[in-house]
């Protein structure tokens, strides 16, 4: 059983930065496609970013392009989401997810393909 634990959330001012981490245990992390999703109060959970197991084929939702960077360290079984130039609309609970299958491309932006989810970490952007 794969377990995912997010950390790094908190309060940031508009224009500030945070780095989220997602540590995986169980299974073979280096073979997983890893995604970040978020859910704001009263809204549905949405895709943020994904990185394939190869480290390539990185996708972002349009609203975070140029501000967020997803990366992974297979030696540490960890995926990161570096968030810069934060905006109040980035306020949400952020979840990491792991997909162990073989689909690729934009299918990886769909939360229903993911097999494992973390519990989430709260990010609040406010002055």
XYZ file of C-alpha atoms in Angstrom:
127
model
C 0.000 0.000 0.000
C 1.339 3.396 -0.987
C 1.124 6.185 1.545
C 1.535 9.840 0.649
C 2.141 12.569 3.201
C 2.123 16.232 2.222
C 3.868 18.986 4.138
C 4.967 22.563 3.682
C 1.639 24.314 3.639
C 0.905 27.397 5.670
C 0.176 31.081 5.462
C 1.869 33.201 2.815
C 1.450 36.794 1.745
C 0.463 37.641 -1.810
C 3.600 37.518 -3.911
C 5.241 35.139 -1.489
C 6.478 31.593 -1.886
C 5.948 28.175 -0.384
C 7.336 24.765 -1.210
C 5.139 21.752 -0.736
C 6.567 18.292 -0.305
C 4.928 14.913 -0.688
C 6.763 11.944 0.776
C 5.826 8.497 -0.465
C 6.251 5.173 1.278
C 5.414 1.676 0.151
C 5.755 0.600 -3.427
C 8.246 1.846 -6.018
C 8.098 5.625 -6.120
C 10.378 5.908 -9.139
C 7.728 4.232 -11.299
C 4.848 6.495 -10.262
C 3.474 9.469 -12.083
C 2.933 12.126 -9.435
C 0.338 14.856 -9.497
C -0.675 17.823 -7.401
C -4.302 18.861 -7.084
C -6.036 21.495 -4.994
C -9.449 22.193 -3.608
C -10.623 25.610 -2.551
C -13.556 26.052 -0.165
C -16.828 25.505 -1.977
C -15.124 24.370 -5.167
C -14.300 21.069 -6.772
C -10.831 19.636 -6.607
C -8.766 20.670 -9.611
C -5.569 19.646 -11.304
C -2.462 21.731 -10.631
C 0.589 19.898 -11.979
C 1.918 16.465 -12.845
C 5.304 14.939 -13.473
C 5.741 11.548 -15.091
C 7.846 8.825 -13.555
C 10.581 9.632 -16.067
C 10.847 13.158 -14.707
C 9.673 14.545 -17.997
C 6.270 15.263 -19.513
C 5.437 17.933 -17.001
C 2.048 19.629 -17.248
C 0.564 22.582 -15.398
C -2.848 24.086 -15.267
C -2.837 27.451 -17.023
C -3.393 29.494 -13.867
C -0.091 28.385 -12.304
C 2.181 28.295 -15.364
C 5.272 30.380 -14.797
C 4.672 30.508 -11.047
C 4.683 26.880 -9.863
C 7.308 24.234 -10.500
C 6.867 20.526 -9.923
C 9.898 18.322 -9.398
C 10.780 14.978 -7.919
C 13.652 13.331 -6.100
C 13.407 9.599 -6.537
C 16.244 9.009 -4.074
C 14.093 10.643 -1.398
C 10.754 9.271 -2.634
C 9.489 12.832 -2.681
C 7.722 15.121 -5.106
C 7.777 18.890 -4.655
C 5.660 21.814 -5.691
C 7.528 25.106 -5.572
C 5.004 27.937 -5.553
C 6.043 31.524 -6.219
C 4.192 34.773 -6.789
C 1.330 33.382 -4.779
C -2.103 34.888 -5.185
C -5.135 34.812 -2.880
C -6.842 32.564 -5.410
C -4.167 29.931 -4.766
C -5.693 29.413 -1.320
C -6.744 25.783 -1.107
C -5.980 22.399 0.324
C -3.260 20.847 -1.801
C -3.147 17.111 -2.393
C -0.541 14.930 -3.991
C -1.539 11.803 -5.835
C 0.205 8.827 -7.374
C -0.709 7.012 -10.575
C 0.833 3.659 -11.201
C -0.554 2.922 -14.650
C 0.556 3.598 -18.183
C -1.613 6.392 -19.531
C 0.154 9.596 -20.381
C -0.465 13.024 -21.782
C -3.466 15.039 -20.744
C -5.066 11.974 -19.173
C -2.730 12.628 -16.259
C -4.621 15.830 -15.508
C -7.717 13.804 -14.605
C -7.964 12.973 -10.917
C -9.937 9.800 -11.535
C -6.876 8.010 -12.946
C -4.893 8.355 -9.730
C -4.590 5.389 -7.422
C -3.339 6.932 -4.182
C -3.918 10.254 -2.448
C -2.445 12.119 0.446
C -4.443 13.810 3.173
C -3.649 17.293 1.950
C -1.915 20.377 3.249
C -3.551 23.781 3.596
C -2.185 26.788 1.760
C -3.585 30.197 2.637
C -2.510 33.295 0.756
C -3.550 36.440 2.536
C -2.157 39.750 3.698
